XYZ file of C-alpha atoms in Angstrom:
663
model
C 68.574 3.096 0.441
C 67.324 0.098 -1.730
C 63.893 -0.921 -2.307
C 64.698 -4.478 -0.857
C 65.769 -2.818 2.670
C 62.442 -0.919 2.458
C 60.700 -4.196 1.817
C 62.214 -5.735 4.740
C 61.513 -2.990 7.051
C 57.666 -3.180 5.943
C 57.754 -6.820 6.788
C 57.040 -7.802 3.014
C 58.614 -10.194 0.635
C 58.528 -10.811 -3.018
C 55.363 -12.181 -4.159
C 53.265 -10.332 -1.552
C 52.416 -7.061 -3.071
C 48.504 -6.585 -3.645
C 47.163 -10.112 -3.661
C 44.406 -10.469 -6.476
C 42.130 -13.184 -7.247
C 41.581 -16.781 -5.650
C 45.065 -17.891 -7.181
C 46.836 -15.418 -4.886
C 44.842 -16.230 -2.053
C 45.634 -20.071 -2.224
C 49.292 -19.452 -2.538
C 49.821 -16.875 0.144
C 48.102 -19.130 2.411
C 50.712 -21.710 1.917
C 52.912 -19.555 3.991
C 51.136 -18.205 6.910
C 53.914 -18.835 9.340
C 56.298 -16.714 7.465
C 53.723 -14.201 6.986
C 53.376 -13.891 10.750
C 56.929 -13.664 11.730
C 57.176 -10.874 9.289
C 54.603 -9.042 11.000
C 56.036 -9.561 14.353
C 59.091 -8.087 13.126
C 57.942 -5.102 11.435
C 55.282 -4.244 14.421
C 58.429 -4.780 17.022
C 60.366 -2.103 14.733
C 57.577 0.140 14.922
C 57.309 0.027 18.831
C 60.983 0.680 19.277
C 60.646 3.709 16.796
C 57.606 4.749 18.582
C 55.290 5.003 15.305
C 51.960 3.871 14.458
C 51.965 4.026 10.453
C 54.380 1.876 8.444
C 54.620 4.522 5.954
C 55.953 7.067 8.313
C 58.641 4.933 8.941
C 59.615 4.985 5.433
C 59.498 8.753 5.334
C 61.416 9.058 8.478
C 64.465 7.044 6.861
C 64.542 8.872 3.355
C 64.806 12.025 5.519
C 67.695 10.422 7.602
C 69.623 9.824 4.421
C 69.194 13.032 3.172
C 70.352 14.617 6.899
C 73.615 15.841 7.887
C 73.524 13.988 10.917
C 73.287 10.446 9.204
C 76.180 8.788 10.931
C 73.590 8.108 14.071
C 71.072 7.476 11.966
C 72.959 4.985 9.585
C 74.194 2.772 12.597
C 70.452 2.757 13.827
C 69.661 1.760 10.337
C 72.063 -0.969 10.420
C 70.854 -2.422 13.727
C 67.561 -2.478 12.384
C 68.366 -4.139 9.218
C 70.235 -6.899 10.957
C 66.889 -7.280 13.131
C 64.872 -7.832 10.158
C 67.256 -9.851 8.153
C 67.165 -12.398 11.344
C 63.435 -12.717 10.969
C 63.303 -13.535 7.322
C 66.105 -16.043 7.791
C 63.717 -18.563 8.905
C 61.261 -18.139 5.495
C 61.366 -21.224 3.248
C 62.846 -19.661 -0.126
C 61.202 -22.415 -2.285
C 57.520 -21.498 -1.406
C 58.188 -18.028 -1.718
C 59.897 -18.356 -4.918
C 56.964 -20.447 -6.596
C 54.161 -17.856 -5.206
C 56.073 -15.218 -6.779
C 56.521 -16.573 -10.008
C 52.827 -17.671 -10.194
C 51.532 -14.199 -9.374
C 54.131 -12.884 -12.054
C 52.462 -14.923 -14.577
C 49.034 -13.928 -13.514
C 49.939 -9.988 -13.784
C 51.266 -10.674 -17.295
C 47.780 -12.240 -18.271
C 45.920 -9.180 -16.688
C 48.036 -6.702 -18.378
C 47.522 -8.421 -21.942
C 43.628 -8.097 -21.175
C 43.734 -4.699 -20.609
C 45.679 -4.061 -23.669
C 42.988 -5.733 -25.906
C 40.375 -4.068 -24.204
C 41.741 -0.638 -24.427
C 41.608 -1.165 -28.464
C 38.664 0.248 -30.496
C 36.056 -1.985 -31.600
C 33.920 -0.095 -34.429
C 32.792 -3.510 -35.891
C 30.867 -4.844 -32.799
C 29.102 -1.443 -32.334
C 27.937 -1.555 -36.155
C 26.671 -5.261 -35.674
C 24.785 -3.942 -32.620
C 23.377 -1.170 -34.358
C 22.493 -3.376 -37.524
C 20.686 -5.914 -35.055
C 18.809 -3.188 -33.144
C 15.894 -3.742 -35.313
C 15.618 -7.385 -34.624
C 15.914 -6.945 -30.995
C 12.815 -4.494 -31.009
C 10.870 -6.857 -32.817
C 11.776 -9.625 -30.547
C 10.690 -7.240 -27.527
C 7.255 -6.508 -28.951
C 6.485 -10.100 -29.444
C 7.266 -10.496 -25.691
C 4.901 -7.601 -24.679
C 2.066 -9.107 -26.998
C 2.389 -12.520 -25.319
C 2.192 -13.532 -21.519
C 5.712 -12.747 -20.862
C 6.496 -10.270 -18.241
C 7.827 -6.834 -19.067
C 9.389 -4.204 -16.679
C 9.396 -0.374 -16.736
C 12.446 1.092 -18.403
C 12.356 4.376 -16.643
C 15.152 5.748 -14.608
C 14.448 5.553 -11.300
C 16.768 8.138 -10.039
C 14.930 10.718 -11.925
C 11.181 11.628 -10.666
C 10.479 13.814 -13.629
C 10.659 10.458 -16.180
C 8.718 8.072 -13.915
C 5.139 7.344 -14.724
C 2.628 9.191 -12.870
C 1.160 6.511 -10.833
C 4.500 5.380 -9.692
C 4.859 4.109 -6.162
C 7.672 3.864 -4.065
C 7.991 1.068 -1.414
C 9.171 3.372 1.342
C 6.377 5.894 0.807
C 3.851 3.184 1.754
C 5.417 2.949 5.462
C 3.639 5.555 7.233
C 6.736 5.580 9.712
C 8.782 6.949 7.008
C 6.209 10.177 7.063
C 6.344 10.384 10.943
C 9.951 10.257 10.852
C 10.140 13.570 9.080
C 7.978 15.467 11.534
C 9.061 13.885 14.945
C 12.182 12.252 14.342
C 12.952 8.188 14.726
C 13.265 8.073 18.141
C 9.759 9.511 18.863
C 8.514 7.054 16.029
C 10.270 3.841 16.890
C 10.841 4.266 20.665
C 11.640 1.023 22.250
C 10.601 -1.240 18.855
C 13.992 -1.871 18.115
C 14.871 -4.661 20.777
C 11.595 -6.119 20.525
C 12.214 -6.812 16.931
C 15.455 -8.669 17.713
C 13.416 -10.963 20.025
C 10.418 -11.590 17.663
C 10.680 -14.473 15.344
C 11.322 -14.249 11.723
C 8.437 -13.444 9.483
C 7.729 -12.909 5.769
C 8.487 -9.210 4.897
C 5.752 -7.232 3.258
C 5.859 -3.597 1.981
C 1.657 -2.635 2.655
C 1.918 -3.819 6.492
C 3.855 -4.979 9.096
C 2.969 -8.079 10.967
C 2.242 -7.712 14.656
C 3.058 -10.191 17.586
C -0.678 -10.139 18.737
C -2.002 -11.558 15.699
C -2.664 -15.126 15.240
C -0.077 -17.418 13.568
C -0.424 -17.190 9.890
C -0.767 -20.059 7.471
C -2.070 -20.594 4.100
C -5.591 -19.134 3.697
C -6.513 -20.557 0.189
C -6.225 -17.317 -1.676
C -3.743 -17.402 -4.386
C -3.022 -14.850 -7.428
C -2.537 -15.895 -11.063
C -1.598 -13.832 -14.322
C -4.501 -13.690 -16.757
C -2.749 -11.951 -19.676
C 0.189 -9.581 -20.395
C -0.006 -7.187 -23.488
C 1.590 -4.242 -24.233
C 3.482 -4.048 -20.986
C 0.438 -4.132 -18.861
C -0.194 -7.170 -16.746
C -3.695 -8.308 -15.661
C -3.779 -10.547 -12.363
C -6.699 -11.804 -10.325
C -7.236 -13.353 -7.172
C -8.382 -16.805 -6.747
C -10.247 -18.670 -3.860
C -9.512 -22.236 -3.425
C -12.093 -24.801 -2.551
C -11.599 -24.630 1.355
C -11.610 -20.950 1.080
C -14.940 -20.796 -0.593
C -16.567 -23.159 2.287
C -15.273 -20.332 4.387
C -16.898 -17.680 2.297
C -20.245 -19.426 2.212
C -20.226 -19.648 6.002
C -19.355 -16.381 6.125
C -22.583 -15.292 3.837
C -24.572 -17.125 6.259
C -23.176 -15.105 9.324
C -24.137 -11.960 7.639
C -27.440 -12.971 6.943
C -27.947 -13.617 10.370
C -27.437 -10.107 10.977
C -25.322 -10.977 14.429
C -21.782 -9.897 14.503
C -20.970 -12.623 17.063
C -21.209 -15.159 14.264
C -18.397 -13.211 12.305
C -16.324 -13.394 15.420
C -16.590 -17.182 15.895
C -15.889 -17.788 12.196
C -12.639 -15.405 12.619
C -11.742 -17.700 15.628
C -11.595 -20.912 13.213
C -10.101 -18.793 10.048
C -8.348 -15.699 11.628
C -7.344 -14.427 8.186
C -10.780 -14.503 5.941
C -10.683 -11.309 4.283
C -14.510 -10.361 3.840
C -14.940 -11.096 7.619
C -12.021 -9.110 8.823
C -13.594 -6.160 6.571
C -17.344 -6.679 7.952
C -16.023 -6.717 11.600
C -13.636 -3.821 11.140
C -16.887 -1.572 10.325
C -18.641 -2.958 13.075
C -15.719 -1.912 15.485
C -15.464 1.422 13.814
C -19.257 2.303 14.641
C -18.531 1.194 18.107
C -15.693 3.511 18.186
C -12.971 1.061 18.361
C -10.615 2.693 16.138
C -7.711 0.635 17.052
C -9.208 -2.705 16.523
C -10.907 -1.451 13.335
C -7.592 -0.556 12.307
C -5.835 -3.672 12.844
C -8.270 -6.002 11.130
C -7.820 -4.010 8.008
C -3.943 -4.328 8.597
C -4.589 -8.035 9.013
C -6.791 -8.484 5.805
C -3.848 -6.543 3.888
C -1.030 -9.054 5.109
C -2.915 -12.049 4.411
C -3.813 -10.917 0.592
C 0.038 -9.350 0.178
C 1.347 -13.035 1.360
C -0.850 -14.606 -1.751
C 0.857 -12.206 -4.733
C 2.018 -13.456 -7.690
C 5.502 -13.528 -8.018
C 5.895 -11.053 -10.637
C 2.861 -8.512 -9.206
C 4.479 -5.199 -8.608
C 3.021 -2.618 -6.243
C 5.205 -0.102 -7.751
C 5.514 -0.478 -11.369
C 2.213 1.174 -12.050
C 1.510 -1.617 -14.990
C -0.354 -4.391 -12.947
C -4.213 -4.620 -13.461
C -6.907 -6.024 -11.261
C -10.619 -6.160 -12.214
C -13.213 -4.897 -9.876
C -15.745 -6.990 -11.478
C -14.446 -10.259 -10.174
C -15.559 -10.538 -6.447
C -12.324 -12.068 -5.483
C -10.501 -8.813 -6.226
C -12.845 -6.497 -4.311
C -11.452 -7.587 -0.928
C -8.255 -5.996 -1.906
C -9.630 -2.916 -3.244
C -11.684 -2.057 -0.395
C -8.866 -3.075 2.308
C -6.601 -0.496 0.688
C -9.356 1.983 0.548
C -10.164 1.519 4.524
C -6.196 1.358 5.195
C -5.871 4.579 3.563
C -8.915 6.063 5.448
C -7.467 5.294 8.643
C -3.873 6.909 7.572
C -5.255 10.037 6.512
C -7.233 10.196 9.880
C -3.823 9.349 11.200
C -2.087 12.482 10.045
C -0.067 10.839 7.424
C -1.541 12.169 3.889
C 1.566 11.541 2.256
C 1.368 7.688 2.774
C -2.415 7.862 2.071
C -1.700 9.589 -1.373
C 0.781 6.700 -2.342
C -2.021 4.142 -1.313
C -4.627 6.200 -3.492
C -2.211 6.058 -6.551
C -1.641 2.699 -5.782
C -5.552 1.947 -5.791
C -6.055 4.020 -8.895
C -3.121 2.221 -10.744
C -4.987 -1.116 -10.391
C -7.850 0.151 -12.903
C -7.258 3.753 -14.009
C -9.946 3.439 -16.861
C -12.900 2.260 -15.113
C -11.816 3.713 -11.675
C -13.995 1.381 -9.694
C -13.834 3.574 -6.286
C -13.754 6.646 -8.002
C -10.277 7.639 -6.486
C -10.318 10.631 -8.971
C -12.419 12.386 -6.322
C -10.049 11.833 -3.556
C -6.562 11.855 -4.850
C -6.373 15.907 -5.139
C -7.391 16.272 -1.556
C -4.554 14.003 -0.194
C -1.930 15.871 -2.679
C -2.977 19.244 -1.353
C -2.897 17.709 2.125
C 0.658 16.185 1.391
C 1.844 19.308 0.069
C 2.455 17.237 -3.269
C 1.170 20.591 -5.683
C 3.766 19.432 -8.430
C 2.230 15.941 -8.635
C -1.403 17.425 -9.035
C -0.617 20.126 -11.490
C 1.384 17.374 -13.527
C -1.601 14.871 -13.382
C -4.066 17.871 -14.639
C -1.656 18.466 -17.599
C -1.473 14.625 -18.743
C -4.793 13.589 -17.961
C -7.033 16.550 -18.754
C -7.131 15.855 -22.332
C -8.357 12.315 -22.262
C -10.104 12.543 -18.641
C -11.534 16.144 -18.881
C -10.498 16.344 -15.077
C -11.961 20.192 -15.145
C -15.153 18.989 -15.375
C -15.217 17.625 -12.050
C -15.601 20.132 -9.218
C -12.761 19.052 -7.052
C -10.124 19.148 -9.765
C -11.585 22.440 -10.826
C -10.815 24.228 -7.689
C -7.762 22.202 -6.268
C -5.721 22.597 -9.382
C -5.893 26.318 -9.133
C -5.500 26.073 -5.371
C -2.119 23.819 -5.996
C -0.706 26.761 -8.539
C -1.351 29.334 -5.928
C 0.722 27.274 -3.373
C 3.472 26.883 -5.750
C 3.287 30.797 -6.154
C 4.126 31.382 -2.467
C 6.924 29.179 -2.314
C 10.176 30.901 -1.582
C 12.726 28.906 -3.786
C 11.056 29.758 -7.057
C 12.421 32.653 -9.243
C 10.315 35.916 -9.803
C 9.266 34.848 -13.224
C 8.013 31.332 -12.004
C 6.165 32.938 -9.142
C 4.031 35.274 -11.488
C 3.193 32.585 -13.898
C 1.858 30.127 -11.420
C -0.298 33.031 -9.707
C -1.632 34.172 -13.008
C -2.397 30.287 -14.022
C -4.116 30.156 -10.481
C -6.355 32.965 -11.219
C -7.181 32.128 -14.471
C -8.485 28.406 -13.491
C -10.116 29.438 -10.144
C -12.211 31.920 -12.388
C -12.967 29.286 -14.864
C -13.910 26.997 -11.764
C -16.093 29.720 -10.357
C -18.068 30.322 -13.734
C -18.614 26.443 -14.137
C -19.665 25.671 -10.646
C -21.142 28.681 -9.104
C -22.980 26.419 -6.397
C -19.562 25.844 -4.622
C -18.794 29.318 -3.414
C -21.674 29.862 -0.779
C -21.349 26.302 0.948
C -17.603 26.451 0.941
C -17.506 29.799 2.650
C -20.226 28.469 4.915
C -18.081 25.518 5.833
C -15.220 27.992 6.624
C -17.208 30.016 8.602
C -16.825 32.983 6.535
C -19.524 35.749 5.758
C -19.766 36.410 2.217
C -20.005 40.148 1.024
C -23.470 41.368 0.446
C -22.995 41.945 -3.165
C -21.998 38.260 -3.374
C -24.737 36.646 -1.281
C -27.612 38.995 -3.032
C -26.283 38.307 -6.383
C -28.612 35.618 -8.670
C -25.019 33.950 -9.903
C -23.804 32.946 -6.624
C -27.087 33.106 -4.151
C -29.452 30.315 -3.275
C -30.633 29.881 -7.078
C -27.196 28.430 -7.928
C -27.713 25.491 -5.481
C -31.432 25.114 -6.731
C -30.881 25.298 -10.139
C -28.099 22.691 -10.465
C -28.820 18.726 -11.126
C -28.867 16.331 -8.418
C -25.516 14.689 -9.463
C -23.722 17.629 -9.354
C -25.034 18.508 -5.710
C -23.834 15.542 -5.010
C -20.282 15.805 -6.139
C -19.985 19.688 -4.709
C -21.245 18.126 -1.160
C -18.683 15.815 -1.210
C -16.112 18.415 -2.355
C -16.811 21.021 0.400
C -17.527 18.515 3.036
C -13.965 17.024 2.508
C -11.810 20.070 1.454
C -13.349 22.959 2.910
C -10.135 23.078 5.500
C -7.735 23.823 2.926
C -9.386 27.286 1.942
C -9.214 28.508 5.406
C -5.957 30.674 5.367
C -6.287 34.318 5.112
C -3.955 34.574 2.142
C -6.250 31.886 0.130
C -9.471 33.578 1.252
C -7.835 37.064 -0.071
C -6.979 35.452 -3.192
C -10.601 33.947 -3.754
C -12.300 37.271 -3.030
C -10.456 39.137 -5.664
C -11.533 36.336 -8.410
C -14.951 36.539 -7.313
C -15.235 39.856 -8.042
C -13.569 39.756 -11.344
C -16.087 36.719 -12.173
C -18.961 38.893 -11.177
C -18.042 41.708 -13.576
C -17.949 38.849 -16.347
C -21.427 37.871 -15.424
C -22.817 41.532 -15.555
C -21.162 42.050 -18.986
C -22.933 39.090 -20.197
C -19.579 37.092 -21.264
C -20.639 34.254 -23.494
C -18.448 31.904 -21.462
C -20.932 32.160 -18.737
C -24.109 31.183 -20.989
C -21.725 28.126 -22.426
C -20.936 26.641 -18.869
C -24.625 26.710 -18.010
C -25.535 24.699 -21.091
C -22.846 22.238 -19.679
C -24.107 21.934 -16.490
C -27.785 21.089 -17.646
C -26.329 18.267 -19.882
C -23.643 16.763 -18.377
C -24.849 16.214 -14.764
C -27.893 14.358 -15.156
C -27.129 11.131 -13.117
C -23.989 9.741 -11.199
C -22.685 6.576 -12.212
C -22.478 3.801 -9.644
C -18.589 4.323 -8.802
C -19.301 7.746 -7.414
C -22.119 6.300 -5.163
C -19.959 3.853 -3.912
C -16.989 6.111 -3.261
C -19.693 8.461 -1.386
C -20.651 5.753 0.668
C -17.316 4.495 1.767
C -16.202 8.264 2.447
C -18.772 8.728 4.770
C -19.156 12.533 4.241
C -22.681 13.570 5.918
C -23.417 16.078 3.075
C -22.599 13.691 0.220
C -24.484 10.710 1.852
C -27.709 12.769 2.616
C -27.588 13.831 -0.999
C -27.612 10.055 -2.146
C -30.689 9.002 -4.532
C -33.220 6.631 -2.984
C -32.540 3.835 -5.080
C -29.153 3.793 -3.312
C -30.303 4.438 0.188
C -33.043 2.179 -0.051
C -31.052 -1.130 -0.630
C -28.636 -2.562 2.108
C -25.046 -1.683 1.749
C -22.672 -4.398 3.122
C -19.012 -3.191 4.158
C -17.416 -5.907 2.590
C -18.953 -5.230 -0.735
C -20.827 -2.042 -1.046
C -22.790 -1.779 -4.158
C -21.239 -4.311 -6.433
C -21.078 -4.136 -10.195
C -24.116 -5.081 -12.142
C -21.785 -7.028 -14.625
C -19.874 -8.950 -12.126
C -17.915 -12.126 -13.292
C -18.197 -14.923 -10.684
C -15.817 -17.937 -10.702
C -17.820 -19.677 -8.227
C -21.513 -19.636 -7.210
C -22.921 -20.118 -3.797
C -25.019 -23.411 -3.610
C -28.823 -22.902 -3.230
C -29.487 -23.034 0.444
C -32.098 -25.733 1.639
C -35.112 -24.642 3.510
C -34.462 -26.759 6.677
C -33.446 -23.776 8.626
C -36.798 -21.837 7.650
C -38.813 -24.983 9.256
C -37.043 -24.444 12.631
C -39.303 -21.312 14.065
C -40.791 -20.634 17.244
C -42.971 -23.349 17.273
C -40.346 -26.180 16.801
C -38.220 -24.512 19.377
C -41.067 -24.966 21.663
C -41.283 -28.448 20.981
C -37.783 -29.127 21.215
C -37.568 -27.553 25.054
C -40.757 -29.707 25.958
C -39.345 -32.918 24.412
C -35.451 -33.299 23.932
C -35.997 -36.065 21.890
C -37.880 -34.125 19.251
C -36.398 -33.503 15.864
C -38.212 -31.839 13.226
C -35.544 -33.087 10.534
C -35.076 -36.459 11.913
C -36.538 -38.171 8.715
C -35.126 -38.137 5.233
C -34.871 -34.901 3.868
C -37.351 -34.870 0.499
C -35.642 -33.844 -2.846
C -35.733 -30.367 -4.055
C -37.258 -31.420 -7.290
C -40.792 -32.620 -5.648
C -41.750 -29.176 -4.947
C -42.649 -26.919 -1.994
C -45.988 -28.401 -1.621
C -44.747 -32.132 -0.823
C -42.332 -30.260 1.927
C -45.125 -28.660 3.518
C -47.425 -31.658 3.745
C -44.316 -33.816 5.279
C -43.838 -30.657 7.589
C -47.617 -30.807 8.593
C -47.428 -34.537 9.305
C -44.363 -34.138 11.610
C -45.768 -31.669 13.460
C -48.961 -33.661 14.089
C -46.686 -36.768 14.896
C -44.984 -34.461 17.676
C -47.995 -33.339 18.901
C -49.243 -37.129 19.373
C -46.184 -37.772 20.952
C -46.248 -34.930 23.424
C -50.171 -35.363 24.242
C -49.074 -39.171 25.033
C -46.305 -38.271 27.331
C -48.507 -35.870 29.345
C -49.989 -37.275 32.590
C -52.922 -35.380 34.176
C -53.259 -35.444 37.829
C -56.795 -36.069 39.259
C -58.936 -33.987 41.571
C -58.196 -34.248 45.485
C -60.237 -36.621 47.325
C -62.317 -35.433 50.225
C -60.978 -38.108 52.621
C -57.514 -36.749 51.919
C -55.374 -37.599 55.077
C -52.982 -34.945 53.926
C -55.774 -31.973 54.862
C -56.318 -33.809 58.202
C -52.554 -33.533 59.075
C -52.443 -30.112 57.818
C -55.452 -29.206 60.167
C -53.825 -30.501 63.308
C -50.619 -28.143 62.657
C -53.274 -25.229 62.266
């Protein structure tokens, strides 16, 4: 059977095979009627044969040609060919020939290009390698300038990613909840609601809610300060209108009345510091849902003002906590992370912890290193914690923090308990965990007894009575170290309650007692380190303890911290703050409106203590006092002049006679 007959049976004609590119589509669009007729003819033929696939028709025809009973099939084939030929009689041959000729030319051009591409090009590669040095120099100039650079790590391999790399999908708590409860239980009937909801700007940190006020520009912007060596430094900026709102907020805070903040939020529903302060008020009143909603609204407001090149995931963007405009973002992220951990999403909280730490890893203003180990253990991210310890131990001395000294060996122990590792890896992880926990017990002996008490475990008599772990261990340690130990025990004691963990800890405590009884030199060395290194805690640790609200750690704060007022929107601000604008000095007009002035205003509605022109500030407080006294005397004279005294009743009062008649 010829190829022409097969094409007719399939409803095709020359110039129609595999249309490619815009030119072939335009040419074929010239003969739409012919295509419809050909398809109708082939579809009718398939229906008569009882077939669904046109290729099955071809195979059936080939089989009929090779069979012995070919007479009947040949006669049927001839009838079908006559039918299809009648279909093609109405085609315009000129248009088909033009389309086929153009397609042939295009195919020839494509074949020629393919031949050129398959030839080796050694000269191009050599030139590229020769210019590699110039490209590197250009890249260095871009990094040292104010240009923007992006990480070159492969996003598919987690081993080559930066340590503080953050994934967008892990910032959504629904991603973590779906793993435990499924998408149906988490989403519920939210999908139909989202279709009816109007379009809003997509954000990563939080999702806008229908109950929120309509968002408009708040007056917060972000600018790029500098970019050097692949790291970009940004800062938030307050426009003039937002500065005026900020001044009103400070007045409301000084009034010590939360209702003033509520009134301010009604006029400015996305003012960040007001949302932070009112969230603390709601949380103290045990309205957790409203407190969390206010924090999410603050995050949405700040994310809408991001710079176009500001990245949450790269780990190369920096924000300085010394600038007051940036502190609201730090605190909103911390409080949001706090709510996520309480909600049962430690994996998502870990991503936010990494995000906060990536904005200022050198200074760590909120001291996220005291929290990141706890979230990693709760989120079962043991590999991340061990990797962080290996990469940062040399330049950050993480082992000198009690939380890392105990959490890292616990992570190695949990890795040794996993089923998917080999026997060699299991033994290596277990030995590493035992070695590190013994070092931690020698360096911080004051952790053991409080940790066992928090877990509800009664220590052995030999351990409780030993001077190394007894009451002297807590009394002799410096106050700064007591704060860190109280913070770690109060937060992480639940991670040590497993029976397997307690048995492993008990074995290592006995090993440490043997080293202490044998007077190992490392015991004396660690004692000297404790006396020297933990004299006083820095300000960021105190700020972290205040934000964490761990009872044992908060009670251990020094008097100079607890005696000063702590505000939720800016707890313990840095002593070297960088202020881009200052609050104007407040006049003393409000101070004159005391109880006496309110009393006079209640008696005389026209009384106005500040009706006269306000004196210049440079004239001094003495002149203000004199004018205040003069106004007060004038008000007194006005009041006395308007008072009318009623005379004593007369003896011949007719009213008395009338009263007597009634008696």
